[in-house]
Amino acid sequence: MKHFRIFFFLAIGFVLTACGGGSSSSNTLTGNWTANLTNTDGTPAFAFTTSFTQSNGSIVIGTNLAFTVSTGCFTSAASQTGSFVLSGNFNGNISGSFQLTITSATPSDNTLTLQGTVNNNAISGGWTLAGLTPGCTGAGDFTFTRIS
């Protein structure tokens, strides 16, 4: 049933876009974003910038990932994958659920998972970090802001 709802909303979005009633390309997640992550006690945990390209409706490709607050959990290139699920708002506003996973290259086996909601030019929610590197576990809240 969940897959049917996702397919249904994607199909409606494609129909509205084809009819001129859907959102324009500026109403996607495509762009440059900055993320600030805080621990459960409110102290800063991580910060990074990334570029998102939203393609095929719900798939988000992340590039140019750069941690702006140094962390031993992600010392070299990391890969990122994400998704965006439409919530049915097709009036030029972005809304829905968001998920992003960042996996470290070196040291390996550290995974940062962010799950939240999108509301126009802001994304917020919770994060968890699971890893084999000492000190590379945790949880808290995050906010993303579009910077361009």
XYZ file of N, CA and C in Angstrom:
444
model
N 0.822 -1.184 0.000
C 0.000 0.000 0.000
C 0.875 1.259 0.000
N 1.984 1.222 0.748
C 2.873 2.381 0.800
C 3.433 2.684 -0.585
N 3.838 1.628 -1.313
C 4.389 1.817 -2.656
C 3.337 2.412 -3.584
N 2.087 1.996 -3.421
C 1.017 2.523 -4.254
C 0.863 4.023 -4.017
N 0.873 4.470 -2.745
C 0.740 5.899 -2.445
C 1.878 6.697 -3.050
N 3.094 6.213 -2.940
C 4.241 6.918 -3.511
C 4.084 7.002 -5.018
N 3.731 5.887 -5.661
C 3.537 5.886 -7.105
C 2.409 6.839 -7.486
N 1.316 6.833 -6.730
C 0.176 7.694 -7.020
C 0.580 9.165 -6.980
N 1.273 9.588 -5.935
C 1.665 10.989 -5.832
C 2.673 11.373 -6.913
N 3.584 10.482 -7.239
C 4.516 10.765 -8.326
C 3.771 10.887 -9.656
N 2.824 10.005 -9.898
C 2.053 10.063 -11.137
C 1.263 11.364 -11.223
N 0.628 11.782 -10.138
C -0.115 13.052 -10.119
C 0.841 14.208 -10.407
N 2.030 14.176 -9.822
C 3.009 15.240 -10.055
C 3.418 15.322 -11.513
N 3.628 14.169 -12.134
C 4.005 14.163 -13.549
C 2.865 14.690 -14.410
N 1.637 14.320 -14.094
C 0.487 14.800 -14.864
C 0.355 16.310 -14.712
N 0.442 16.821 -13.498
C 0.315 18.261 -13.285
C 1.448 19.028 -13.953
N 2.651 18.486 -13.914
C 3.777 19.139 -14.576
C 3.541 19.179 -16.079
N 3.065 18.104 -16.648
C 2.800 18.059 -18.081
C 1.699 19.039 -18.476
N 0.773 19.294 -17.577
C -0.325 20.213 -17.865
C 0.025 21.651 -17.523
N 1.182 21.892 -17.013
C 1.575 23.255 -16.674
C 1.163 23.661 -15.277
N 0.532 22.762 -14.526
C 0.069 23.117 -13.192
C 1.014 22.668 -12.112
N 2.095 22.012 -12.471
C 3.018 21.491 -11.475
C 4.058 22.508 -11.100
N 4.981 22.077 -10.285
C 6.034 22.975 -9.834
C 7.103 23.096 -10.911
N 7.749 24.222 -10.959
C 8.816 24.433 -11.927
C 10.104 23.850 -11.400
N 11.162 23.873 -12.235
C 12.425 23.281 -11.817
C 13.030 24.005 -10.632
N 12.627 25.270 -10.397
C 13.151 25.983 -9.238
C 12.510 25.489 -7.950
N 11.441 24.707 -8.060
C 10.760 24.188 -6.891
C 11.158 22.745 -6.627
N 12.451 22.487 -6.663
C 12.987 21.173 -6.352
C 14.064 21.353 -5.281
N 14.665 20.258 -4.895
C 15.761 20.332 -3.927
C 17.079 20.695 -4.593
N 17.106 20.786 -5.921
C 18.329 21.074 -6.641
C 18.915 22.407 -6.186
N 20.200 22.379 -5.799
C 20.886 23.588 -5.363
C 21.947 23.277 -4.336
N 22.538 24.330 -3.794
C 23.570 24.200 -2.760
C 22.940 24.396 -1.390
N 23.331 23.540 -0.462
C 22.735 23.532 0.882
C 23.833 23.496 1.938
N 23.520 24.035 3.095
C 24.403 23.921 4.256
C 23.628 23.231 5.376
N 24.303 22.337 6.081
C 23.663 21.570 7.154
C 24.367 21.835 8.472
N 23.574 21.996 9.519
C 24.082 22.119 10.882
C 23.428 21.037 11.718
N 24.265 20.214 12.347
C 23.785 19.118 13.169
C 24.156 19.385 14.612
N 23.186 19.201 15.507
C 23.439 19.374 16.932
C 23.213 18.046 17.643
N 23.931 17.859 18.750
C 23.750 16.683 19.589
C 22.425 16.800 20.336
N 22.019 15.731 21.003
C 20.756 15.746 21.735
C 20.752 16.798 22.846
N 21.939 17.194 23.333
C 22.003 18.226 24.365
C 22.076 19.640 23.777
N 21.994 19.758 22.455
C 21.986 21.053 21.796
C 23.349 21.586 21.394
N 24.422 20.886 21.749
C 25.764 21.342 21.371
C 26.039 20.996 19.908
N 26.873 21.788 19.219
C 27.183 21.501 17.812
C 27.864 20.141 17.648
N 27.474 19.406 16.608
C 28.064 18.101 16.324
C 28.840 18.134 15.007
N 28.162 18.443 13.917
C 28.763 18.485 12.593
C 28.182 19.653 11.809
N 28.899 20.044 10.790
C 28.378 20.999 9.809
C 29.007 20.647 8.471
N 28.213 20.740 7.414
C 28.749 20.465 6.089
C 27.929 21.189 5.032
N 28.524 21.290 3.854
C 27.820 21.818 2.693
C 27.749 20.711 1.657
N 26.748 20.800 0.811
C 26.585 19.812 -0.247
C 25.739 20.418 -1.359
N 25.795 19.804 -2.506
C 24.951 20.189 -3.637
C 24.008 19.038 -3.919
N 22.712 19.341 -4.024
C 21.713 18.330 -4.350
C 21.218 18.541 -5.765
N 21.004 17.428 -6.460
C 20.331 17.446 -7.739
C 19.168 16.472 -7.629
N 17.959 16.981 -7.756
C 16.778 16.139 -7.688
C 16.419 15.719 -9.105
N 16.376 14.417 -9.326
C 16.029 13.906 -10.649
C 14.956 12.842 -10.517
N 14.232 12.618 -11.568
C 13.188 11.591 -11.588
C 12.203 11.725 -10.443
N 11.895 12.941 -10.030
C 10.873 13.177 -9.022
C 11.331 12.993 -7.594
N 11.809 11.809 -7.232
C 12.089 11.558 -5.823
C 13.539 11.204 -5.523
N 14.369 11.059 -6.529
C 15.757 10.681 -6.294
C 16.603 11.941 -6.135
N 17.423 11.965 -5.092
C 18.309 13.092 -4.837
C 19.748 12.606 -4.934
N 20.536 13.286 -5.770
C 21.954 12.959 -5.894
C 22.737 14.064 -5.205
N 23.620 13.684 -4.303
C 24.440 14.653 -3.586
C 25.861 14.656 -4.105
N 26.417 15.852 -4.302
C 27.805 16.000 -4.722
C 28.435 17.125 -3.920
N 29.740 17.274 -4.055
C 30.483 18.368 -3.416
C 30.320 18.400 -1.895
N 30.265 17.239 -1.277
C 30.140 17.153 0.176
C 31.418 17.644 0.829
N 31.295 18.613 1.726
C 32.466 19.143 2.437
C 32.075 19.440 3.878
N 32.726 18.758 4.819
C 32.476 19.029 6.228
C 33.172 20.332 6.598
N 32.420 21.274 7.150
C 32.970 22.577 7.527
C 33.359 22.618 8.995
N 32.929 21.647 9.755
C 33.382 21.454 11.126
C 34.134 20.138 11.126
N 35.407 20.174 11.478
C 36.277 19.005 11.405
C 35.727 17.847 12.232
N 35.834 16.658 11.651
C 35.399 15.454 12.339
C 36.317 14.301 11.986
N 36.687 13.508 12.956
C 37.504 12.327 12.714
C 36.708 11.185 12.111
N 35.388 11.343 12.013
C 34.539 10.288 11.468
C 34.497 10.308 9.948
N 34.791 11.461 9.359
C 34.755 11.630 7.915
C 35.970 12.457 7.511
N 37.127 11.790 7.356
C 38.363 12.525 7.077
C 38.700 12.622 5.599
N 38.069 11.809 4.762
C 38.290 11.910 3.323
C 36.947 11.793 2.626
N 36.990 11.656 1.334
C 35.760 11.626 0.544
C 34.745 10.653 1.132
N 33.503 11.079 1.108
C 32.409 10.239 1.580
C 31.346 10.213 0.498
N 30.597 9.141 0.453
C 29.514 9.066 -0.518
C 28.204 9.417 0.162
N 27.264 9.934 -0.631
C 25.974 10.297 -0.082
C 24.868 9.888 -1.039
N 23.772 9.375 -0.475
C 22.593 9.022 -1.252
C 21.382 9.554 -0.508
N 20.362 9.935 -1.257
C 19.194 10.488 -0.599
C 17.928 10.272 -1.393
N 16.802 10.560 -0.746
C 15.516 10.472 -1.422
C 14.564 11.516 -0.855
N 13.567 11.838 -1.638
C 12.574 12.833 -1.294
C 11.234 12.251 -1.700
N 10.271 12.201 -0.798
C 8.970 11.642 -1.110
C 7.949 12.780 -1.090
N 7.286 12.981 -2.234
C 6.307 14.051 -2.349
C 5.124 13.813 -1.425
N 4.605 14.930 -0.865
C 3.473 14.796 0.039
C 2.170 15.256 -0.590
N 2.201 15.663 -1.864
C 0.978 16.036 -2.539
C 0.765 17.527 -2.671
N 1.745 18.350 -2.305
C 1.630 19.797 -2.451
C 2.206 20.194 -3.798
N 1.342 20.516 -4.755
C 1.779 20.818 -6.111
C 1.488 22.270 -6.485
N 1.430 23.173 -5.509
C 1.138 24.579 -5.762
C 2.393 25.430 -5.747
N 3.512 24.888 -6.205
C 4.754 25.648 -6.242
C 5.539 25.580 -4.953
N 5.095 24.813 -3.991
C 5.804 24.659 -2.722
C 6.327 23.244 -2.611
N 7.538 23.120 -2.059
C 8.111 21.796 -1.840
C 7.732 21.363 -0.432
N 7.227 20.161 -0.302
C 7.024 19.594 1.024
C 7.076 18.085 0.889
N 7.464 17.437 1.950
C 7.537 15.987 1.941
C 8.588 15.482 2.904
N 8.876 14.200 2.800
C 9.880 13.608 3.671
C 11.217 13.557 2.946
N 12.279 13.541 3.734
C 13.635 13.596 3.206
C 14.490 12.601 3.950
N 15.376 11.925 3.225
C 16.304 10.980 3.841
C 17.638 11.111 3.130
N 18.714 11.201 3.900
C 20.065 11.292 3.344
C 20.975 10.398 4.165
N 21.801 9.609 3.474
C 22.779 8.755 4.132
C 24.165 9.120 3.620
N 25.088 9.363 4.546
C 26.473 9.683 4.210
C 27.337 8.568 4.794
N 28.144 7.955 3.936
C 29.004 6.857 4.360
C 30.459 7.261 4.164
N 31.270 7.071 5.194
C 32.669 7.482 5.134
C 33.485 6.551 4.248
N 34.497 7.134 3.609
C 35.450 6.347 2.836
C 36.637 5.991 3.730
N 37.206 7.003 4.388
C 38.298 6.806 5.340
C 38.060 7.715 6.531
N 37.979 7.223 7.728
C 37.930 5.801 8.084
C 36.627 5.191 7.587
N 36.659 3.907 7.313
C 35.485 3.256 6.736
C 34.478 2.854 7.804
N 33.284 2.536 7.337
C 32.209 1.990 8.168
C 31.585 2.981 9.142
N 31.631 4.272 8.845
C 30.897 5.262 9.625
C 29.743 5.745 8.757
N 28.529 5.677 9.290
C 27.345 6.027 8.512
C 26.511 7.057 9.260
N 26.301 8.189 8.604
C 25.477 9.277 9.127
C 24.152 9.238 8.374
N 23.045 9.085 9.095
C 21.726 9.015 8.489
C 20.883 10.179 8.986
N 20.311 10.924 8.044
C 19.449 12.055 8.364
C 18.055 11.771 7.834
N 17.043 11.945 8.669
C 15.659 11.760 8.255
C 14.862 12.943 8.747
N 14.076 13.539 7.839
C 13.314 14.702 8.245
C 12.265 15.086 7.238
N 11.892 16.358 7.288
C 10.871 16.879 6.404
C 11.390 18.105 5.665
N 10.857 18.290 4.479
C 11.203 19.428 3.631
C 10.041 20.408 3.687
N 10.356 21.686 3.846
C 9.351 22.728 3.772
C 9.965 23.895 3.015
N 9.733 23.940 1.690
C 10.291 24.949 0.789
C 11.805 24.945 0.838
N 12.448 25.981 1.354
C 13.909 26.080 1.328
C 14.559 25.667 2.639
N 13.903 24.821 3.407
C 14.472 24.329 4.665
C 14.157 22.845 4.824
N 15.105 22.127 5.390
C 14.928 20.714 5.694
C 15.342 20.546 7.152
N 14.549 19.850 7.934
C 14.911 19.636 9.339
C 14.471 18.244 9.768
N 15.082 17.776 10.843
C 14.743 16.453 11.352
C 15.780 15.949 12.322
N 15.939 14.635 12.346
C 16.877 14.007 13.264
C 17.958 13.244 12.529
N 19.092 13.056 13.216
C 20.212 12.326 12.630
C 20.722 11.286 13.603
N 21.330 10.240 13.039
C 22.035 9.240 13.843
C 23.364 8.940 13.159
N 24.364 8.674 13.959
C 25.680 8.288 13.456
C 26.044 6.955 14.079
N 26.332 5.994 13.226
C 26.774 4.672 13.673
C 28.111 4.402 13.012
N 29.098 3.997 13.816
C 30.402 3.741 13.225
C 31.261 2.852 14.070
N 32.324 2.381 13.439
C 33.294 1.538 14.126
C 34.438 2.357 14.699
N 34.624 3.585 14.201
C 35.681 4.459 14.711
C 35.276 4.970 16.092
N 36.184 4.919 17.084
C 35.839 5.417 18.415
C 35.322 6.855 18.360
N 34.223 7.109 19.064
C 33.623 8.432 19.102
C 32.697 8.732 17.941
N 32.510 7.784 17.049
C 31.679 8.024 15.868
C 30.305 7.376 16.004
N 29.659 7.710 17.090
C 28.260 7.334 17.310
C 27.570 8.550 17.895
N 26.290 8.647 17.710
C 25.556 9.765 18.286
C 24.220 9.965 17.607
N 23.538 11.017 18.064
C 22.218 11.348 17.533
C 21.907 12.787 17.889
N 20.944 13.336 17.194
C 20.523 14.697 17.484
C 19.595 15.229 16.413
N 19.594 16.546 16.253
C 18.729 17.227 15.297
C 19.568 17.902 14.225
N 18.958 18.165 13.078
C 19.653 18.876 12.003
C 18.738 19.872 11.339
N 19.363 20.872 10.708
C 18.667 21.796 9.816
C 19.519 21.988 8.577
N 18.889 21.982 7.436
C 19.516 22.319 6.160
C 18.919 23.624 5.708
N 19.753 24.482 5.134
C 19.293 25.731 4.560
C 19.844 25.843 3.155
N 18.983 26.212 2.207
C 19.443 26.409 0.828
C 20.268 27.687 0.779
N 21.472 27.584 0.187
C 22.337 28.769 0.074
C 22.407 29.291 -1.347
N 21.992 28.507 -2.322
C 21.871 29.000 -3.701
C 21.212 27.946 -4.571
